[in-house]
Short mmCIF file of C-alpha atoms in Angstrom, two decimals:
data_model
loop_
_atom_site.label_atom_id
_atom_site.label_comp_id
_atom_site.label_asym_id
_atom_site.label_seq_id
_atom_site.Cartn_x
_atom_site.Cartn_y
_atom_site.Cartn_z
CA MET A 1 -1.99 -27.97 3.30
CA GLY A 2 -2.96 -29.43 -0.07
CA SER A 3 0.13 -28.05 -1.75
CA ALA A 4 2.41 -30.44 0.18
CA ALA A 5 1.62 -33.26 -2.23
CA LYS A 6 2.17 -31.15 -5.34
CA GLU A 7 5.43 -31.24 -7.27
CA ILE A 8 7.53 -28.08 -7.13
CA ALA A 9 8.72 -26.74 -10.49
CA SER A 10 10.81 -23.86 -9.10
CA GLU A 11 11.35 -22.03 -5.83
CA LEU A 12 12.88 -18.76 -4.66
CA PHE A 13 14.49 -19.59 -1.34
CA HIS A 14 11.60 -20.15 1.07
CA LEU A 15 9.60 -17.22 -0.25
CA ILE A 16 7.70 -18.47 -3.30
CA ARG A 17 7.05 -21.87 -4.81
CA VAL A 18 5.85 -22.50 -8.34
CA TYR A 19 4.25 -25.90 -8.86
CA LYS A 20 4.18 -27.94 -12.03
CA ASP A 21 0.42 -27.47 -12.27
CA GLY A 22 1.10 -23.74 -12.68
CA SER A 23 -0.09 -22.67 -9.23
CA VAL A 24 1.99 -20.28 -7.13
CA GLU A 25 2.34 -20.28 -3.35
CA ARG A 26 3.73 -17.28 -1.46
CA LEU A 27 5.20 -18.35 1.87
CA GLU A 28 6.06 -14.88 3.15
CA GLY A 29 4.33 -11.52 3.21
CA SER A 30 2.34 -9.32 5.52
CA PRO A 31 -1.46 -9.66 5.54
CA TYR A 32 -3.92 -7.57 3.52
CA VAL A 33 -5.47 -4.69 5.46
CA PRO A 34 -8.47 -2.62 4.36
CA PRO A 35 -8.25 1.10 3.65
CA SER A 36 -9.49 3.69 6.16
CA PRO A 37 -12.15 5.89 4.53
CA ASN A 38 -12.53 7.54 7.91
CA PRO A 39 -9.32 9.12 9.25
CA ASP A 40 -6.91 6.63 10.81
CA PRO A 41 -7.08 7.13 14.61
CA GLN A 42 -3.28 7.26 15.00
CA THR A 43 -2.26 9.40 12.01
CA GLY A 44 -5.47 11.11 10.87
CA ILE A 45 -4.89 9.82 7.33
CA SER A 46 -7.79 8.70 5.15
CA SER A 47 -7.31 6.03 2.46
CA LYS A 48 -9.33 4.31 -0.23
CA ASP A 49 -8.79 1.80 -3.04
CA ILE A 50 -9.43 2.64 -6.68
CA THR A 51 -9.20 0.83 -10.01
CA ILE A 52 -7.03 2.47 -12.65
CA SER A 53 -7.37 -0.11 -15.40
CA GLU A 54 -9.22 -3.39 -15.89
CA ASN A 55 -7.07 -4.81 -18.69
CA PRO A 56 -4.44 -5.17 -17.45
CA LYS A 57 -5.66 -5.02 -13.87
CA VAL A 58 -3.99 -2.05 -12.20
CA SER A 59 -5.28 -0.52 -8.98
CA ALA A 60 -3.98 1.70 -6.21
CA ARG A 61 -4.52 2.81 -2.64
CA LEU A 62 -4.88 6.57 -2.26
CA TYR A 63 -3.94 8.44 0.92
CA LEU A 64 -5.14 11.89 1.97
CA PRO A 65 -3.88 13.91 4.98
CA LYS A 66 -6.21 15.42 7.55
CA THR A 67 -9.06 17.44 6.09
CA GLN A 68 -7.76 20.15 3.78
CA GLN A 69 -9.23 23.32 2.36
CA HIS A 70 -10.29 22.77 -1.26
CA ASP A 71 -8.06 25.62 -2.35
CA GLN A 72 -5.02 24.10 -0.63
CA LYS A 73 -3.16 21.97 -3.15
CA LEU A 74 -0.71 19.32 -1.96
CA PRO A 75 2.23 17.54 -3.59
CA ILE A 76 1.45 14.13 -5.11
CA LEU A 77 3.64 11.07 -4.56
CA VAL A 78 3.13 8.06 -6.83
CA TYR A 79 4.65 5.24 -4.77
CA PHE A 80 5.83 1.80 -5.91
CA HIS A 81 6.06 -0.84 -3.18
CA GLY A 82 9.03 -3.16 -2.76
CA SER A 83 9.65 -6.88 -2.13
CA GLY A 84 11.40 -8.15 -5.20
CA PHE A 85 8.62 -7.66 -7.78
CA CYS A 86 7.01 -10.84 -6.48
CA LEU A 87 5.78 -10.30 -2.91
CA GLU A 88 3.72 -7.85 -0.88
CA SER A 89 1.13 -5.39 -2.09
CA ALA A 90 0.02 -1.78 -1.94
CA PHE A 91 -2.78 -3.23 0.22
CA SER A 92 -0.55 -5.13 2.68
CA PHE A 93 0.02 -4.21 6.30
CA LEU A 94 3.68 -3.19 5.94
CA PHE A 95 3.15 -0.68 3.20
CA HIS A 96 -0.19 0.61 4.49
CA ARG A 97 1.44 1.40 7.85
CA TYR A 98 4.45 2.99 6.16
CA MET A 99 2.32 5.16 3.86
CA ASN A 100 0.17 6.36 6.76
CA LEU A 101 3.30 7.45 8.64
CA LEU A 102 4.90 9.09 5.61
CA VAL A 103 1.74 10.97 4.59
CA SER A 104 1.25 12.25 8.13
CA GLN A 105 4.81 13.64 8.11
CA ALA A 106 4.95 14.92 4.53
CA ASN A 107 1.38 16.24 4.10
CA VAL A 108 1.14 14.85 0.55
CA VAL A 109 -1.45 12.93 -1.45
CA VAL A 110 -0.14 9.43 -2.16
CA VAL A 111 -1.09 7.02 -4.94
CA SER A 112 0.38 3.65 -3.91
CA VAL A 113 0.32 1.46 -7.02
CA GLU A 114 -0.84 -2.16 -7.00
CA TYR A 115 1.08 -3.56 -9.96
CA ARG A 116 1.05 -7.15 -11.24
CA LEU A 117 3.52 -9.49 -9.57
CA ALA A 118 5.95 -12.08 -10.92
CA PRO A 119 6.13 -15.00 -11.53
CA GLU A 120 2.50 -14.99 -12.76
CA HIS A 121 3.28 -11.74 -14.59
CA PRO A 122 7.04 -11.57 -15.27
CA LEU A 123 8.76 -8.27 -15.84
CA PRO A 124 8.35 -5.92 -17.63
CA ALA A 125 4.66 -6.13 -16.54
CA ALA A 126 5.30 -4.17 -13.32
CA TYR A 127 7.09 -1.39 -15.21
CA ASP A 128 4.23 -1.10 -17.69
CA ASP A 129 1.62 -1.04 -14.93
CA CYS A 130 3.44 1.69 -13.01
CA TRP A 131 3.86 3.81 -16.13
CA ALA A 132 0.14 3.44 -16.82
CA ALA A 133 -0.68 4.45 -13.24
CA LEU A 134 1.55 7.51 -13.45
CA ASN A 135 -0.12 8.56 -16.69
CA TRP A 136 -3.52 8.15 -15.04
CA VAL A 137 -2.40 10.51 -12.28
CA ALA A 138 -1.05 12.98 -14.85
CA SER A 139 -4.39 12.92 -16.68
CA HIS A 140 -5.92 14.80 -13.74
CA SER A 141 -4.32 18.00 -15.02
CA SER A 142 -6.99 18.13 -17.74
CA ALA A 143 -9.79 20.66 -17.35
CA ALA A 144 -12.42 17.99 -18.01
CA LYS A 145 -13.04 17.12 -14.37
CA ASP A 146 -16.29 15.25 -14.91
CA GLU A 147 -14.67 12.23 -16.55
CA PRO A 148 -15.67 9.07 -14.66
CA ASN A 149 -12.11 7.72 -14.40
CA LYS A 150 -10.82 10.73 -12.48
CA ASP A 151 -10.54 10.80 -8.72
CA PRO A 152 -11.88 13.71 -6.62
CA TRP A 153 -9.01 13.55 -4.12
CA LEU A 154 -6.49 14.16 -6.88
CA LEU A 155 -8.68 16.78 -8.57
CA ASN A 156 -9.44 18.72 -5.39
CA TYR A 157 -6.19 18.41 -3.45
CA GLY A 158 -3.41 17.30 -5.81
CA ASP A 159 -0.85 19.71 -7.27
CA LEU A 160 0.54 18.22 -10.48
CA ASP A 161 3.23 20.90 -10.56
CA ARG A 162 4.65 19.06 -7.54
CA LEU A 163 4.52 15.47 -8.77
CA TYR A 164 6.91 12.98 -7.18
CA ILE A 165 7.55 9.29 -7.77
CA GLY A 166 9.40 6.92 -5.49
CA GLY A 167 9.79 3.53 -3.98
CA ASP A 168 11.89 1.22 -1.83
CA SER A 169 13.82 -1.86 -2.98
CA ALA A 170 12.14 -3.17 -6.16
CA GLY A 171 10.02 -0.03 -5.96
CA GLY A 172 13.17 2.09 -6.06
CA ASN A 173 14.21 0.20 -9.18
CA ILE A 174 10.80 0.92 -10.71
CA ALA A 175 11.10 4.62 -9.80
CA HIS A 176 14.46 4.81 -11.60
CA ASN A 177 13.10 3.14 -14.71
CA ILE A 178 9.96 5.29 -14.75
CA ALA A 179 12.07 8.44 -14.38
CA MET A 180 14.26 7.30 -17.29
CA ARG A 181 11.19 6.66 -19.43
CA ALA A 182 9.78 10.07 -18.51
CA GLY A 183 13.01 11.61 -19.79
CA SER A 184 12.35 10.35 -23.30
CA GLU A 185 8.56 9.98 -23.45
CA ASN A 186 5.92 12.54 -22.50
CA LEU A 187 3.40 11.87 -19.77
CA GLU A 188 -0.29 12.71 -20.23
CA ASP A 189 -0.85 16.43 -20.80
CA ASN A 190 2.94 16.85 -20.81
CA VAL A 191 3.00 16.74 -17.00
CA LYS A 192 6.54 16.71 -15.56
CA ILE A 193 7.96 14.79 -12.61
CA LEU A 194 9.42 17.19 -10.07
CA GLY A 195 11.29 14.68 -7.90
CA THR A 196 12.20 11.00 -7.58
CA LEU A 197 12.90 9.00 -4.40
CA ILE A 198 15.13 5.94 -4.90
CA SER A 199 15.45 4.13 -1.57
CA HIS A 200 17.40 0.90 -0.88
CA SER A 201 17.05 0.31 -4.58
CA TYR A 202 17.37 -3.09 -6.19
CA PHE A 203 20.21 -2.64 -8.68
CA TRP A 204 22.62 -5.44 -9.56
CA GLY A 205 24.91 -6.72 -12.31
CA SER A 206 26.94 -9.68 -13.53
CA LYS A 207 30.22 -8.40 -12.06
CA PRO A 208 30.54 -7.78 -8.31
CA ILE A 209 31.46 -4.30 -7.09
CA GLY A 210 32.70 -2.97 -3.75
CA SER A 211 32.07 -5.28 -0.80
CA GLU A 212 30.41 -7.79 -3.15
CA ASN A 213 34.01 -8.78 -4.00
CA ASP A 214 34.80 -9.67 -0.37
CA PRO A 215 33.89 -13.33 0.27
CA ASN A 216 34.32 -12.81 4.01
CA LYS A 217 31.89 -9.93 4.25
CA PRO A 218 28.43 -10.96 3.12
CA LYS A 219 25.80 -8.37 3.96
CA PRO A 220 22.22 -9.28 4.84
CA TYR A 221 19.57 -8.51 2.27
CA ALA A 222 16.43 -8.17 4.39
CA THR A 223 13.26 -8.65 2.42
CA LEU A 224 10.27 -6.59 3.51
CA GLU A 225 8.93 -9.59 5.34
CA SER A 226 9.92 -11.28 8.55
CA LYS A 227 13.24 -12.79 7.53
CA SER A 228 16.70 -11.74 6.37
CA PHE A 229 18.67 -13.59 3.74
CA ALA A 230 22.44 -13.43 3.36
CA SER A 231 23.95 -14.47 0.07
CA ASP A 232 26.39 -17.37 0.48
CA PRO A 233 29.68 -16.09 -1.03
CA SER A 234 30.88 -19.65 -1.61
CA LEU A 235 28.20 -20.09 -4.28
CA GLY A 236 29.47 -17.21 -6.39
CA HIS A 237 27.98 -13.92 -7.50
CA GLU A 238 25.50 -15.45 -9.95
CA LYS A 239 23.97 -17.49 -7.12
CA SER A 240 23.64 -14.53 -4.77
CA PHE A 241 20.15 -13.71 -3.57
CA PRO A 242 19.75 -10.55 -5.73
CA SER A 243 20.90 -12.52 -8.80
CA LEU A 244 18.39 -15.30 -8.16
CA VAL A 245 15.56 -12.83 -7.66
CA TRP A 246 16.16 -11.24 -11.09
CA SER A 247 16.27 -14.62 -12.82
CA PHE A 248 13.00 -15.53 -11.11
CA VAL A 249 11.07 -12.34 -11.91
CA TYR A 250 12.49 -11.64 -15.40
CA PRO A 251 13.80 -14.93 -16.84
CA SER A 252 13.76 -13.59 -20.41
CA ALA A 253 15.59 -10.32 -19.60
CA PRO A 254 17.85 -9.34 -22.52
CA GLY A 255 21.37 -9.20 -21.14
CA GLY A 256 20.44 -11.09 -17.97
CA LEU A 257 21.93 -9.43 -14.89
CA ASP A 258 23.29 -6.61 -17.03
CA ASN A 259 19.91 -5.61 -18.42
CA PRO A 260 19.82 -1.78 -18.12
CA MET A 261 16.67 -1.99 -15.99
CA LEU A 262 18.71 -3.77 -13.32
CA ASN A 263 22.22 -2.49 -14.06
CA PRO A 264 22.25 1.26 -14.86
CA GLU A 265 25.81 0.97 -16.19
CA GLY A 266 25.33 -2.28 -18.10
CA PRO A 267 26.14 -2.58 -21.81
CA GLY A 268 23.87 -0.30 -23.82
CA ALA A 269 22.39 1.40 -20.74
CA PRO A 270 21.22 4.94 -21.51
CA SER A 271 22.96 7.88 -19.85
CA LEU A 272 21.50 8.88 -16.49
CA ALA A 273 21.64 12.45 -17.76
CA GLY A 274 18.27 11.52 -19.26
CA LEU A 275 16.50 11.14 -15.91
CA GLY A 276 13.15 12.87 -16.35
CA CYS A 277 12.93 14.78 -13.09
CA SER A 278 14.41 17.89 -11.48
CA ARG A 279 15.19 16.53 -8.00
CA LEU A 280 16.55 13.16 -6.87
CA LEU A 281 17.02 11.65 -3.40
CA ILE A 282 19.02 8.41 -3.15
CA VAL A 283 18.82 6.49 0.16
CA VAL A 284 21.01 3.54 1.20
CA ALA A 285 21.47 1.42 4.35
CA GLY A 286 24.96 0.53 5.56
CA GLU A 287 24.35 -3.18 6.15
CA ASP A 288 22.26 -3.75 3.05
CA GLU A 289 23.71 -6.16 0.48
CA LEU A 290 22.54 -3.64 -2.12
CA ARG A 291 24.26 -0.68 -0.44
CA ASP A 292 27.21 -0.40 -2.82
CA ARG A 293 24.88 -0.42 -5.83
CA GLY A 294 23.06 2.59 -4.42
CA VAL A 295 26.34 4.39 -3.77
CA ARG A 296 27.48 3.60 -7.32
CA TYR A 297 24.17 4.85 -8.71
CA HIS A 298 24.73 8.16 -6.93
CA GLU A 299 28.20 8.37 -8.51
CA LEU A 300 26.82 7.53 -11.95
CA VAL A 301 24.22 10.28 -11.73
CA LYS A 302 26.89 12.80 -10.77
CA GLU A 303 29.21 11.62 -13.56
CA SER A 304 26.41 11.70 -16.16
CA GLY A 305 26.05 15.48 -16.13
CA TRP A 306 22.39 15.30 -15.07
CA LYS A 307 21.29 18.87 -14.39
CA GLY A 308 18.95 18.34 -11.44
CA GLU A 309 19.28 18.70 -7.67
CA LEU A 310 20.92 15.54 -6.29
CA ASP A 311 20.84 14.44 -2.65
CA PHE A 312 22.15 11.33 -0.89
CA HIS A 313 21.39 9.80 2.52
CA GLU A 314 22.92 6.78 4.26
CA ASP A 315 21.88 5.06 7.50
CA GLU A 316 24.95 3.27 8.84
CA GLY A 317 24.41 -0.03 10.61
CA GLU A 318 20.91 -0.53 9.19
CA VAL A 319 19.56 -3.27 6.92
CA HIS A 320 17.46 -3.21 3.78
CA GLY A 321 13.98 -1.81 4.32
CA PHE A 322 14.47 -1.22 8.06
CA HIS A 323 12.21 1.86 8.11
CA ALA A 324 9.23 -0.09 6.77
CA LEU A 325 9.93 -3.18 8.88
CA ASN A 326 10.41 -1.33 12.19
CA PRO A 327 9.15 2.24 11.75
CA GLU A 328 9.17 3.01 15.48
CA THR A 329 12.96 3.03 15.86
CA VAL A 330 14.76 6.36 16.13
CA LYS A 331 16.62 5.89 12.84
CA ALA A 332 13.44 4.83 11.03
CA LYS A 333 11.58 7.90 12.31
CA ASN A 334 14.46 10.13 11.25
CA LEU A 335 14.55 8.59 7.76
CA ILE A 336 10.80 9.02 7.32
CA LYS A 337 11.21 12.68 8.35
CA ARG A 338 14.08 13.04 5.87
CA ILE A 339 11.94 11.63 3.03
CA ALA A 340 9.02 13.82 4.09
CA SER A 341 11.25 16.88 3.95
CA PHE A 342 12.27 15.98 0.39
CA LEU A 343 8.59 15.82 -0.61
CA LYS A 344 7.62 19.17 0.90
#
């Protein structure tokens, strides 16, 4: 109510407003929901919130399947939520519901990372936070189990020989960049990433590719909120929604839209042969504005000579993030099962 009289300095569509007094207002996003220390009545999944680091502030929501034997070790998924690096949360309804469903299908321990958001914390803050969180998870391989910063769920049930990372949308972009970093920099205790999930990933670039070249065929980019946004082709590629998001969350990005963190084939981008994992699942949606970038990423990985096991999945006729937005549809359930199978 009080913000109506304040002067807007910048705005990303009708999602976020930054005011000249420095305050930020998020106009979209699902509500915060608490964890379920007792098993969730629908899925049987328990969850809790933990602090990984105080400076910078990095936290996570951990998920554990139905009660396990202490000698039964489970794969670990370190998950990075989506919504353009600037909306939503590991603690929000959409991603809490999605993680409960995925954990119940995959029977894995999940660490869903709460990283700092732009514009208060522009990129690369989110990348740094997620790398720190992954290293914290890897530190649980150490024999010193009495350290106060270690979590009993990971110590008792997590199998660090089956460590996965993944995410949707901006989270898929983070997963790619973390996997690239892991290919050139060791994690704690030299732990290795077994597999990476890159779903509906936010990749882009200064030059349009595929259907991005067709002014008569804009595709909806559905944020993981309640609305869908279609880029207006009459405004040009640099004014498309994915272009505006990058400028908003990483205004100082070297190379702009062709920064290698956004464009894996941009000038100076490292070879994808350096991906630091053994398995990779790439997921796209047929009516997603980002679909052709995901398809191109799959091609680039194949062309790079990367030595791992590569898999690709497309849901025709579906929009960006459909499985988190409407997880009860047949296609959403099938995709969650497909992801769960990759993690097993």
